[in-house]
Coordinates of C-alpha atoms (C1' of nucleotides) in Angstrom, one line a residue:
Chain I
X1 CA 112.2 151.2 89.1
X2 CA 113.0 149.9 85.8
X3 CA 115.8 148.4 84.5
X4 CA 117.6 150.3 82.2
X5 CA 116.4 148.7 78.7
X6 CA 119.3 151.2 76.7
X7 CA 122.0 150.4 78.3
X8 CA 124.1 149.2 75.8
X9 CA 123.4 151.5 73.5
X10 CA 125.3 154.1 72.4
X11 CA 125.5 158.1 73.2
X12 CA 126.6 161.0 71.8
X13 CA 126.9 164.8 72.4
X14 CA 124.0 166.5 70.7
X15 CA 124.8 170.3 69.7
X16 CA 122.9 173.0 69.1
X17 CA 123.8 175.4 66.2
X18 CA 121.2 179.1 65.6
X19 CA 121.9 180.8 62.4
X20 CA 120.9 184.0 63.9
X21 CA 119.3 186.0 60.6
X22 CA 118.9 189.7 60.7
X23 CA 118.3 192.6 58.4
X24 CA 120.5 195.9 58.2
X25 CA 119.0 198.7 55.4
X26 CA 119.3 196.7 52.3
X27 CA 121.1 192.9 53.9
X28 CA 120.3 190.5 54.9
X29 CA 123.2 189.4 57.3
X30 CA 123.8 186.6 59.5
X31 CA 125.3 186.9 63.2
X32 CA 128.6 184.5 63.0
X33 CA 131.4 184.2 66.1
X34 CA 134.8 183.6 66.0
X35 CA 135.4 180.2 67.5
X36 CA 138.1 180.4 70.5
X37 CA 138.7 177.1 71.2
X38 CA 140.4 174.1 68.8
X39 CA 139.8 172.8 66.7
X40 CA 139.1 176.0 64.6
X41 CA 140.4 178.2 66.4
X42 CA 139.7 181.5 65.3
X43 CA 137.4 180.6 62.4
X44 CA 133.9 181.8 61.7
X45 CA 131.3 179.9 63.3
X46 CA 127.3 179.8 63.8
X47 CA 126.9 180.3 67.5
X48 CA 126.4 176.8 68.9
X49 CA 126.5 174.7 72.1
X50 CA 125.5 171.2 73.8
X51 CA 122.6 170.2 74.8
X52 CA 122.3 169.4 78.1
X53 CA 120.1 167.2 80.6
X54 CA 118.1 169.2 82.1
X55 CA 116.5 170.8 79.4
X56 CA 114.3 170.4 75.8
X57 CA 115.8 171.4 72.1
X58 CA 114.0 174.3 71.9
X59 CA 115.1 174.9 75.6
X60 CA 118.7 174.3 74.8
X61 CA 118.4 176.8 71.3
X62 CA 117.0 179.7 73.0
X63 CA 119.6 179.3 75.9
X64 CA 122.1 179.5 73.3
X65 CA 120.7 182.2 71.3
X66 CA 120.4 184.6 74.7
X67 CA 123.9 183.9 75.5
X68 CA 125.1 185.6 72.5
X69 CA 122.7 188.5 72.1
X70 CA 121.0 188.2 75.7
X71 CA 117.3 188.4 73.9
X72 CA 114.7 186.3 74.7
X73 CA 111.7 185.3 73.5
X74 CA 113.3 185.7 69.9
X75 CA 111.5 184.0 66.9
X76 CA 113.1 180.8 66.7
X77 CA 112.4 177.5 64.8
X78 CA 113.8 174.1 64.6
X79 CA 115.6 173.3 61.2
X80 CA 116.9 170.2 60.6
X81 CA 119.2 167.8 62.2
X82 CA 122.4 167.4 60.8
X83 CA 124.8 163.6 61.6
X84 CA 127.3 163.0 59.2
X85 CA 129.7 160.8 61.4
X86 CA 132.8 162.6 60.4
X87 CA 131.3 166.2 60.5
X88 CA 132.6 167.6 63.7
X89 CA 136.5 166.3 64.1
X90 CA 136.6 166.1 67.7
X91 CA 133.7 163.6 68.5
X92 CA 130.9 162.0 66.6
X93 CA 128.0 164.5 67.5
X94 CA 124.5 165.0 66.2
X95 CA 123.7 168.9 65.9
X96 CA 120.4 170.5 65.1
X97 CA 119.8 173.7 63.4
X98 CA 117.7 176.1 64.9
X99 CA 117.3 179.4 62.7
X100 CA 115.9 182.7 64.5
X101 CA 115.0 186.0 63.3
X102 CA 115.9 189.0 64.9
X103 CA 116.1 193.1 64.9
X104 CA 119.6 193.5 64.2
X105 CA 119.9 196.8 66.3
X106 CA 118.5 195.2 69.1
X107 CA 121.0 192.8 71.1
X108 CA 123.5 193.0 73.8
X109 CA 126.9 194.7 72.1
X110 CA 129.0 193.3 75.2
X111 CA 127.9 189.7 74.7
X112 CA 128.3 189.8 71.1
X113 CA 132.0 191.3 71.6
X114 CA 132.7 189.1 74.0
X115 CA 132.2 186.4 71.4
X116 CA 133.8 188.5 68.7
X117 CA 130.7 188.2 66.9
X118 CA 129.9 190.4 63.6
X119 CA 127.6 190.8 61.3
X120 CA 127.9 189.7 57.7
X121 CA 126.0 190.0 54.7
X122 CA 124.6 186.9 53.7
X123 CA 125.4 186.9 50.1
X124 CA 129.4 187.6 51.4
X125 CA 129.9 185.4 54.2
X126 CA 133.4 183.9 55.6
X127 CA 134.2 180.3 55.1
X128 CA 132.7 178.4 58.3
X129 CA 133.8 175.6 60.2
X130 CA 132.4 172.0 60.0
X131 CA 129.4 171.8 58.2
X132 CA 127.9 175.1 59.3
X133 CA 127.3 176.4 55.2
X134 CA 125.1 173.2 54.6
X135 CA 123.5 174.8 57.6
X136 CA 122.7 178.4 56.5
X137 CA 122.1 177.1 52.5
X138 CA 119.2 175.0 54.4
X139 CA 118.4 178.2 56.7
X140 CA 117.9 180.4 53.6
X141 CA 115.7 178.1 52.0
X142 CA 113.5 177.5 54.7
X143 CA 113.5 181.4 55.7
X144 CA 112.3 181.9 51.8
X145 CA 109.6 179.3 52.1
X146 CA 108.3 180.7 55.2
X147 CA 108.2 184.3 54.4
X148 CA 106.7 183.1 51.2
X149 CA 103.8 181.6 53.8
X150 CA 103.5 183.5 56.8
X151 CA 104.5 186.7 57.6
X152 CA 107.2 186.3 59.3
X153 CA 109.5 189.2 57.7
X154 CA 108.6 191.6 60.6
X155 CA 110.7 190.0 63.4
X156 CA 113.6 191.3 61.2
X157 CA 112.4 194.6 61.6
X158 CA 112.0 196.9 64.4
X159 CA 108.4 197.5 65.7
X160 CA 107.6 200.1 63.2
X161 CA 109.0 199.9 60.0
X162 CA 107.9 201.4 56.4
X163 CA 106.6 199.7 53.5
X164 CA 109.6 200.5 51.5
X165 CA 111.8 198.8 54.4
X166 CA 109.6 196.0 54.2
X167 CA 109.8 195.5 50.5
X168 CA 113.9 195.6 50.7
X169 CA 113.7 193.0 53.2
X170 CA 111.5 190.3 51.3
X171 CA 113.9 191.4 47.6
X172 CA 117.3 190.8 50.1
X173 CA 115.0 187.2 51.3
X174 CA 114.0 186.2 47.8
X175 CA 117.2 187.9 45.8
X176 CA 114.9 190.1 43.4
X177 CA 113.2 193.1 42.9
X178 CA 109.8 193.4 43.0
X179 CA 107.4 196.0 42.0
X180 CA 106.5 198.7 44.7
X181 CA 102.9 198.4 43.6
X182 CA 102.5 194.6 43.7
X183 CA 104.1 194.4 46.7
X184 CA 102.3 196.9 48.5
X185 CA 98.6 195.4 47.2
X186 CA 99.9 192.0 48.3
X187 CA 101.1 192.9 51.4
X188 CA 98.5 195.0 52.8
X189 CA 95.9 192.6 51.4
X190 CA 97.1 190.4 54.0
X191 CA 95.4 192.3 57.1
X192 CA 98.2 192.1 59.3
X193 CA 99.7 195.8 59.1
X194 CA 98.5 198.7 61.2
X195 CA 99.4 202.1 59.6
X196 CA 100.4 204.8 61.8
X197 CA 100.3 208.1 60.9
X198 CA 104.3 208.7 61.7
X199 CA 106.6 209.5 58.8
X200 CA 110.2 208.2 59.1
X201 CA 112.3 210.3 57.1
X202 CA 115.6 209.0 57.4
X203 CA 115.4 207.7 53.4
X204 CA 114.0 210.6 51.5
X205 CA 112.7 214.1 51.8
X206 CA 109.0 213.2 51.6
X207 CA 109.5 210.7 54.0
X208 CA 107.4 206.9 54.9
X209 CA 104.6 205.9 57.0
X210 CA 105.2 203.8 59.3
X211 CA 103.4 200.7 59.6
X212 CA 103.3 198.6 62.8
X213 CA 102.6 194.6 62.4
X214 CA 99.3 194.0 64.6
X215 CA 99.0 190.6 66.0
X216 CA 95.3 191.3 66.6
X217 CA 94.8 191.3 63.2
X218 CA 97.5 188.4 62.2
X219 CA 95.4 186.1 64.9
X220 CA 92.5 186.9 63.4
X221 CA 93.3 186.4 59.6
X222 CA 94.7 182.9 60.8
X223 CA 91.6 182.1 62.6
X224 CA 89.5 183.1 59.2
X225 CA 91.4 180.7 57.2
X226 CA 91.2 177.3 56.1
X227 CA 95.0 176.8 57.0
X228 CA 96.4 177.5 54.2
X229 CA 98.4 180.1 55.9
X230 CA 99.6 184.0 55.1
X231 CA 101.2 183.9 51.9
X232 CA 103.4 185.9 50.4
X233 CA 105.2 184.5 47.1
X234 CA 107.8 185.7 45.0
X235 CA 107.0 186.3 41.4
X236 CA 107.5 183.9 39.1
X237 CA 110.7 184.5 37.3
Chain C
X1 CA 146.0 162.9 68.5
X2 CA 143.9 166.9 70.1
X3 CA 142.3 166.1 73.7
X4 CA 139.0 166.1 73.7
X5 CA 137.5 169.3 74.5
X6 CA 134.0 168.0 74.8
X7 CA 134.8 165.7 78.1
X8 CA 132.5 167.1 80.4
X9 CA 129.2 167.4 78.2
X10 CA 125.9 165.2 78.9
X11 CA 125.6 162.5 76.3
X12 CA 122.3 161.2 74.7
X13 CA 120.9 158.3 73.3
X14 CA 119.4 159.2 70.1
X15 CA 117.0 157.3 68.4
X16 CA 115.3 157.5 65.0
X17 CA 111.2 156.9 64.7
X18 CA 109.8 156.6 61.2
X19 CA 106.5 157.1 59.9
X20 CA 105.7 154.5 57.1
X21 CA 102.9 155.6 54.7
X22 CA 101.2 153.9 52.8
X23 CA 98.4 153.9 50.8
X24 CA 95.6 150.6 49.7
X25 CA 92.8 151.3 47.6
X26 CA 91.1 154.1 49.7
X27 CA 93.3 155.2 52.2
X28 CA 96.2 156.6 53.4
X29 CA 97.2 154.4 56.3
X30 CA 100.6 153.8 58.6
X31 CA 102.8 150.9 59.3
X32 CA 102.7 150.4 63.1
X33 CA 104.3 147.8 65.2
X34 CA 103.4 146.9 68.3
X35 CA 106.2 146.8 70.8
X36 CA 107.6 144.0 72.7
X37 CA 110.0 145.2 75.5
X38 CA 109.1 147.3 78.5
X39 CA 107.9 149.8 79.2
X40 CA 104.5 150.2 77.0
X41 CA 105.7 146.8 75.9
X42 CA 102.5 144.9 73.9
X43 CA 101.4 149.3 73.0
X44 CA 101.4 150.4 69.4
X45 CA 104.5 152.3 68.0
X46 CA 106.5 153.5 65.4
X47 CA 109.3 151.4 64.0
X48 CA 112.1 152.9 65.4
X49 CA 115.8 152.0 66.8
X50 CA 118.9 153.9 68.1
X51 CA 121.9 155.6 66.1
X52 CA 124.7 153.5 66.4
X53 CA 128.8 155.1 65.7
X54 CA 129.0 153.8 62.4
X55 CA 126.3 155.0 60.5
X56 CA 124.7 158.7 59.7
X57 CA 121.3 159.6 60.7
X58 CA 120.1 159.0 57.2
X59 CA 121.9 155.7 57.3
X60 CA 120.2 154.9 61.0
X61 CA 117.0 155.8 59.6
X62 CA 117.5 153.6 56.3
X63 CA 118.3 150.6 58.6
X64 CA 115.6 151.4 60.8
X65 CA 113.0 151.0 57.6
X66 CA 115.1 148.2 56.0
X67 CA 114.5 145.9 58.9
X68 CA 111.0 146.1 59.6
X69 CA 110.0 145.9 55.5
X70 CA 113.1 145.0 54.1
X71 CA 112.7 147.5 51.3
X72 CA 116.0 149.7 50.1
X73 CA 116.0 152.6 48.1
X74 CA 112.7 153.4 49.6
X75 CA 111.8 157.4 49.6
X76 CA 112.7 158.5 53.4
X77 CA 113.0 162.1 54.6
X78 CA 114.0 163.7 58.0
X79 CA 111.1 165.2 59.3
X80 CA 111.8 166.4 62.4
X81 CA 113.9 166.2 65.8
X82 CA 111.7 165.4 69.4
X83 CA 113.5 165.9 72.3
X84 CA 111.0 167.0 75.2
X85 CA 113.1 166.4 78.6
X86 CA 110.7 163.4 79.6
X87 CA 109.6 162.1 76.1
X88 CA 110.9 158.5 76.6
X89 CA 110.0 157.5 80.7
X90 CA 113.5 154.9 80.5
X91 CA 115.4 157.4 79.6
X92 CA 116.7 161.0 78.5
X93 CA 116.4 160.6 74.5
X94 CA 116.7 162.6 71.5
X95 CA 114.3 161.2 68.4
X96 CA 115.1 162.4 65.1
X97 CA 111.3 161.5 63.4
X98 CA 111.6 160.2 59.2
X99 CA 109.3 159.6 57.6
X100 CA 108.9 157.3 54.4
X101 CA 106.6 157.0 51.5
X102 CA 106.3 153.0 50.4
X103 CA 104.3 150.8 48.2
X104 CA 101.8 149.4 50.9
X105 CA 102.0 145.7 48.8
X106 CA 105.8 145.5 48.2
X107 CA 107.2 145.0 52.0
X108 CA 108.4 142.0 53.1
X109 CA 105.6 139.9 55.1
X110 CA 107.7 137.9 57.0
X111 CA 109.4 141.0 59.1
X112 CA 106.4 142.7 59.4
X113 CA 104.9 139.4 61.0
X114 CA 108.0 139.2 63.3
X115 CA 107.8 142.5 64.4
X116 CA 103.7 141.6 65.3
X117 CA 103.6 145.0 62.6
X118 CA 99.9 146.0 61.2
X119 CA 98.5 148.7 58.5
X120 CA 96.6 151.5 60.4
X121 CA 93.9 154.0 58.0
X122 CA 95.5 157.6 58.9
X123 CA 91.8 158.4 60.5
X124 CA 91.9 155.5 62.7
X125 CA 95.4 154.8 64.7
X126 CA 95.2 153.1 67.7
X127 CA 97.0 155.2 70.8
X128 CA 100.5 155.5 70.3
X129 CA 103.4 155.4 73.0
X130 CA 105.7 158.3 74.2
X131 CA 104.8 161.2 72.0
X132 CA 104.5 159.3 68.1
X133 CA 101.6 160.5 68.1
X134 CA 102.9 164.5 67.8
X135 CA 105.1 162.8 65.2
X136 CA 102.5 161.5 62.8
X137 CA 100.8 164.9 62.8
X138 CA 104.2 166.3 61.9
X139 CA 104.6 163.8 59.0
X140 CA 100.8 164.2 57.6
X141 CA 101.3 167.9 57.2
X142 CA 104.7 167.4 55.7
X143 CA 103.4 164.7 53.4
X144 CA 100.6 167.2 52.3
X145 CA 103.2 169.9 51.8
X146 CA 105.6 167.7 50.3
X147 CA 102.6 166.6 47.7
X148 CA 101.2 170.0 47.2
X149 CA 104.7 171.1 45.7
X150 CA 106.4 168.0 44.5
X151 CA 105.0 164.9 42.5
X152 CA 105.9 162.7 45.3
X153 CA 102.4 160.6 45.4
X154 CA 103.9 157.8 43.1
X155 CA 106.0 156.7 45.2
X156 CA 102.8 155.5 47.3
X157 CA 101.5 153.8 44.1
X158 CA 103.0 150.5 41.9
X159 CA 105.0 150.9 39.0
X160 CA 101.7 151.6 37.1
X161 CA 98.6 153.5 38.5
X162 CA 95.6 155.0 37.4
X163 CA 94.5 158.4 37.1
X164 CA 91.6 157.8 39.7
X165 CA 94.0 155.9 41.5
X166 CA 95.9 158.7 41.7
X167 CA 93.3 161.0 42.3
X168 CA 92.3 159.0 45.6
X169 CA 95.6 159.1 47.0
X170 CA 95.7 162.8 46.9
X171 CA 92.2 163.0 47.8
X172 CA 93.1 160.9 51.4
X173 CA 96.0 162.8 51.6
X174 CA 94.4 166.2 51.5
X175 CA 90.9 164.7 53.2
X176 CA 88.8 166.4 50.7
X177 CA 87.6 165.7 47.1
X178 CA 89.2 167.2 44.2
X179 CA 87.3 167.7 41.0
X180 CA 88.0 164.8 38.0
X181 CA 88.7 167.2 35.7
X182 CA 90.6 169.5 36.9
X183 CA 92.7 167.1 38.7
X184 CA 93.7 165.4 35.7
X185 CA 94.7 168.3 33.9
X186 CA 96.4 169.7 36.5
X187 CA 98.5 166.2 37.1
X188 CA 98.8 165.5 33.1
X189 CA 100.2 169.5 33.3
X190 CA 103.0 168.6 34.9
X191 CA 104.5 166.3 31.9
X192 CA 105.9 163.8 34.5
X193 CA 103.5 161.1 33.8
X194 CA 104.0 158.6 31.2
X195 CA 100.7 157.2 29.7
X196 CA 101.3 153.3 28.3
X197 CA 98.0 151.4 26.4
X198 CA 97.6 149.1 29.3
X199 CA 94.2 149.4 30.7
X200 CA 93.4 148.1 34.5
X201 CA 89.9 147.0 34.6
X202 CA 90.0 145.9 38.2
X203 CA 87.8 148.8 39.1
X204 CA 85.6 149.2 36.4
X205 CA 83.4 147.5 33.0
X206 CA 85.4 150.4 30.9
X207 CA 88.8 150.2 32.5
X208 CA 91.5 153.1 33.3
X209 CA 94.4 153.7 31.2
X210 CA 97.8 152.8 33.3
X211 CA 99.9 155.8 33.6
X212 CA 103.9 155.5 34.8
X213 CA 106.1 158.3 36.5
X214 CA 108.5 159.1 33.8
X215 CA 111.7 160.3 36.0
X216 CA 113.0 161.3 33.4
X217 CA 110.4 163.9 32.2
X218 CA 110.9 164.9 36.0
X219 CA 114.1 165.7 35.8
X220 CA 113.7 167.5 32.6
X221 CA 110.6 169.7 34.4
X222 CA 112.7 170.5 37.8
X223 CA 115.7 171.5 35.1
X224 CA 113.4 173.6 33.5
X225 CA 111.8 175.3 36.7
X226 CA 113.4 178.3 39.1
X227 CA 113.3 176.3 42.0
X228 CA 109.5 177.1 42.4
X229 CA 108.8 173.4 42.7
X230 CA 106.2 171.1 40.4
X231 CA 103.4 171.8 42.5
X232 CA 100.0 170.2 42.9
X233 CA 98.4 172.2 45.3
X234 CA 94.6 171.4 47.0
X235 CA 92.2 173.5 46.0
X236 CA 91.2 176.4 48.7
X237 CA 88.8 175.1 50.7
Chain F
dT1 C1' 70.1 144.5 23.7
dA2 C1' 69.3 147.3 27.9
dT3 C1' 71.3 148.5 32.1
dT4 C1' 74.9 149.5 35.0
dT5 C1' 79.4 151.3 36.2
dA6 C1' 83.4 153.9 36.4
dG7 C1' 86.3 156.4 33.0
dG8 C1' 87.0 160.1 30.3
dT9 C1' 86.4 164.9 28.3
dG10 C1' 85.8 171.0 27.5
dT11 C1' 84.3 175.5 28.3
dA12 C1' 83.0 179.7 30.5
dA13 C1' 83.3 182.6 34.7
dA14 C1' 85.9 184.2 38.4
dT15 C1' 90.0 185.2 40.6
dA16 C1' 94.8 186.2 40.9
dT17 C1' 98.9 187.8 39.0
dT18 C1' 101.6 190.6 36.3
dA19 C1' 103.3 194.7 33.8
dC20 C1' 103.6 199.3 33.6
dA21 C1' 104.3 205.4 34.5
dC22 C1' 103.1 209.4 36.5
dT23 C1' 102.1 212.5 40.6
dT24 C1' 103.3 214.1 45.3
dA25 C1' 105.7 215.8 49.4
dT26 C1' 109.6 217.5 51.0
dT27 C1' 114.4 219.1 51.2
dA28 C1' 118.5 221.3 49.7
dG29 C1' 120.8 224.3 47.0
dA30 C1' 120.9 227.9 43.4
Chain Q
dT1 C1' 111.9 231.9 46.9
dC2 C1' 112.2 229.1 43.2
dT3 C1' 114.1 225.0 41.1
dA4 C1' 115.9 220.5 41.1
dA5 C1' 116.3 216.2 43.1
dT6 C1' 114.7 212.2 45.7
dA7 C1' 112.0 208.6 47.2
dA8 C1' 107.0 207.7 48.4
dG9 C1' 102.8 206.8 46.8
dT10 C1' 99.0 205.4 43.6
dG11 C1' 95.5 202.6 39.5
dT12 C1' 94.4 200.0 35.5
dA13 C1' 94.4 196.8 31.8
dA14 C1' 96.2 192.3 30.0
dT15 C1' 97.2 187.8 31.0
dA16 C1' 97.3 183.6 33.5
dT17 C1' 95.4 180.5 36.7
dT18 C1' 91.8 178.4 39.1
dT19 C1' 87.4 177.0 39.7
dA20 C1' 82.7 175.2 38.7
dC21 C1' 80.1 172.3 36.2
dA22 C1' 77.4 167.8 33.0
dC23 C1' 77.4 164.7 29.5
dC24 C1' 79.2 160.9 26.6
dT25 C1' 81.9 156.4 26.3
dA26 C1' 83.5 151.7 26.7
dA27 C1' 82.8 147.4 28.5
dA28 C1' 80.5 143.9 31.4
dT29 C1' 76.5 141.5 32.8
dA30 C1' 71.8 140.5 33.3

DNA sequence: TATTTAGGTGTAAATATTACACTTATTAGA
DNA sequence: TCTAATAAGTGTAATATTTACACCTAAATA
């Protein structure tokens, strides 16, 4: 065997922090604990934890992200890594970012108590330890890029949703309104969404269709195109 | 002085890679060096180095840069972090991947000789160790996003570049041709270039008109803008 | 002075985006 | 049972953006 060539180098604990994003009616909230151990004790937090040997990143994120809302195979995408020296107290530590999109009805209630977890709305959220705000500013721009490329908006949703549910979502992700019309053209144009021929009725007398996201169809718009990807923009303001 | 909660958690090395663009004439190519310690020693590689206690990632990365070309200042932007279990065969390692736009004449050729360092065309790169290769991927579609919505090409280019200049360094960077015309209306559309009355006749009987980035008609565009971004986008394919 | 070379220029057609208002299905309450 | 209320659903015209496309110009050199 080798010699090791690093050895006097030097190591630090790499962390892992998930800004969990979900959607609730009209918000779009993010899943924050309360932190029960010092420093910050008792502070609002983004669920993190530590990397550790025996696994990758992504490994180490989506371990993290189960242990809060015990869901797996969750939507979840590297963000950025984030080492200023000073920005957690304790130790020098390198975190990355994951984000991850999920159905906000959908997770384990006992794990997220256990945590004291709770949802907030993104546009009202608690002060948060360390650097965790440059965190979620950095999640919400990326989340608005990549909705505005890829239909992503449906892992917020639960399998079927309505077009008006839909349309909430992407005004709570781009913080407009748009028009019902242009949204609908645009967003059906796209060849991804399955109509059933369910009404939900929970919002209004006459009642939605429901639309299911078909990943037939998504794998088969991507295959048609030149790479350029799904898009759906905001307007121009 | 708080104990330190995070005693019994696994520690990394964590290195920084960068990807060194630049462009000569025709093509986009990359700054490799060719590495002289075991293992893969004498095997083409990124310029890369370890994060040390005293310095951010940004800073690590800056360093990183700054000693192979011994350029500062120099556009650099986290790209992404690579941290597969087995990625590096000595040992357990994070990389956090930058990646750097310079002006392929304007490095220092007495650290590039040291480091035994040589300018690779994009479409031809010799094999690369550990998993670089994954990393210039990453950094060619980021440098194609990065160009398609910000005017970041001129930092590839002298002081003062031509229009067909220009053109060819967005044409290698989106590997396709873009029509003279429309190119130059869309660039000139912008209002961040700066024509002077210099001509450059190395190319040509007639000679090209110089053209400058005016940062400060930059600024005054991304004041003016929503956030939507100067974009120059490729044309659908 | 004719030829060669790359630089420079405009317009029309096609496509994409935006703005905008009324009808429909259903329920609840008079 | 009729009326009012509510949110869902639908089409078109105006504007803006993007694309396709071909000839002239300035300078060098043979």
């Amino acid at each position: 065997m080798l010699p090791n060539q690093y050895e006097n180098i030097d190591r630090f604990p790499v962390a892992l922090d998930t800004i969990i994003f979900g959607f609730d009616r009209q918000n779009l909230k993010l899943l924050l604990i309360k932190r029960d151990f010092e420093p910050e004790k008792g502070n609002w937090s983004l669920m993190g934890g530590f990397l550790e040997a025996d696994e990758s990143l992504d490994e180490a994120a989506s371990r993290i992200l189960t242990k809060l809302t015990g869901l797996k195979n969750i939507y979840l995408e590297q963000l950025y890594g984030f080492g200023e020296i000073d920005r957690d107290p304790v130790e020098r530590t390198i975190s990355i970012a994951y984000y991850s999109l999920i159905n906000i009805h959908d997770h384990n209630k006992e794990l997220v108590e256990k945590y004291s977890a709770r949802w907030f709305p993104i546009d009202d959220l608690p002060d948060l330890i360390f650097d965790h705000h440059k965190m979620v500013e950095a999640a919400k721009g990326r989340l608005r890029h990549k909705a505005a490329t890829q239909p992503v908006g449906f892992e917020l949703l639960p399998e079927k949703f309505t077009l008006p549910e839909l349309q909430q979502l992407y005004e709570s992700i781009y913080e407009t309104d748009l028009d019902k019309r242009n949204f609908r053209r645009r967003i059906l144009s796209m060849n991804v969404l399955e109509k059933t021929d369910e009404k939900q009725k929970k919002f209004s007398k006459k009642g939605a269709y429901l639309y299911r996201f078909d990943s037939k169809k998504f794998e088969k718009q991507k295959a048609e195109e030149n790479g350029a990807g799904l898009s759906f923009k905001p307007p121009k303001v």
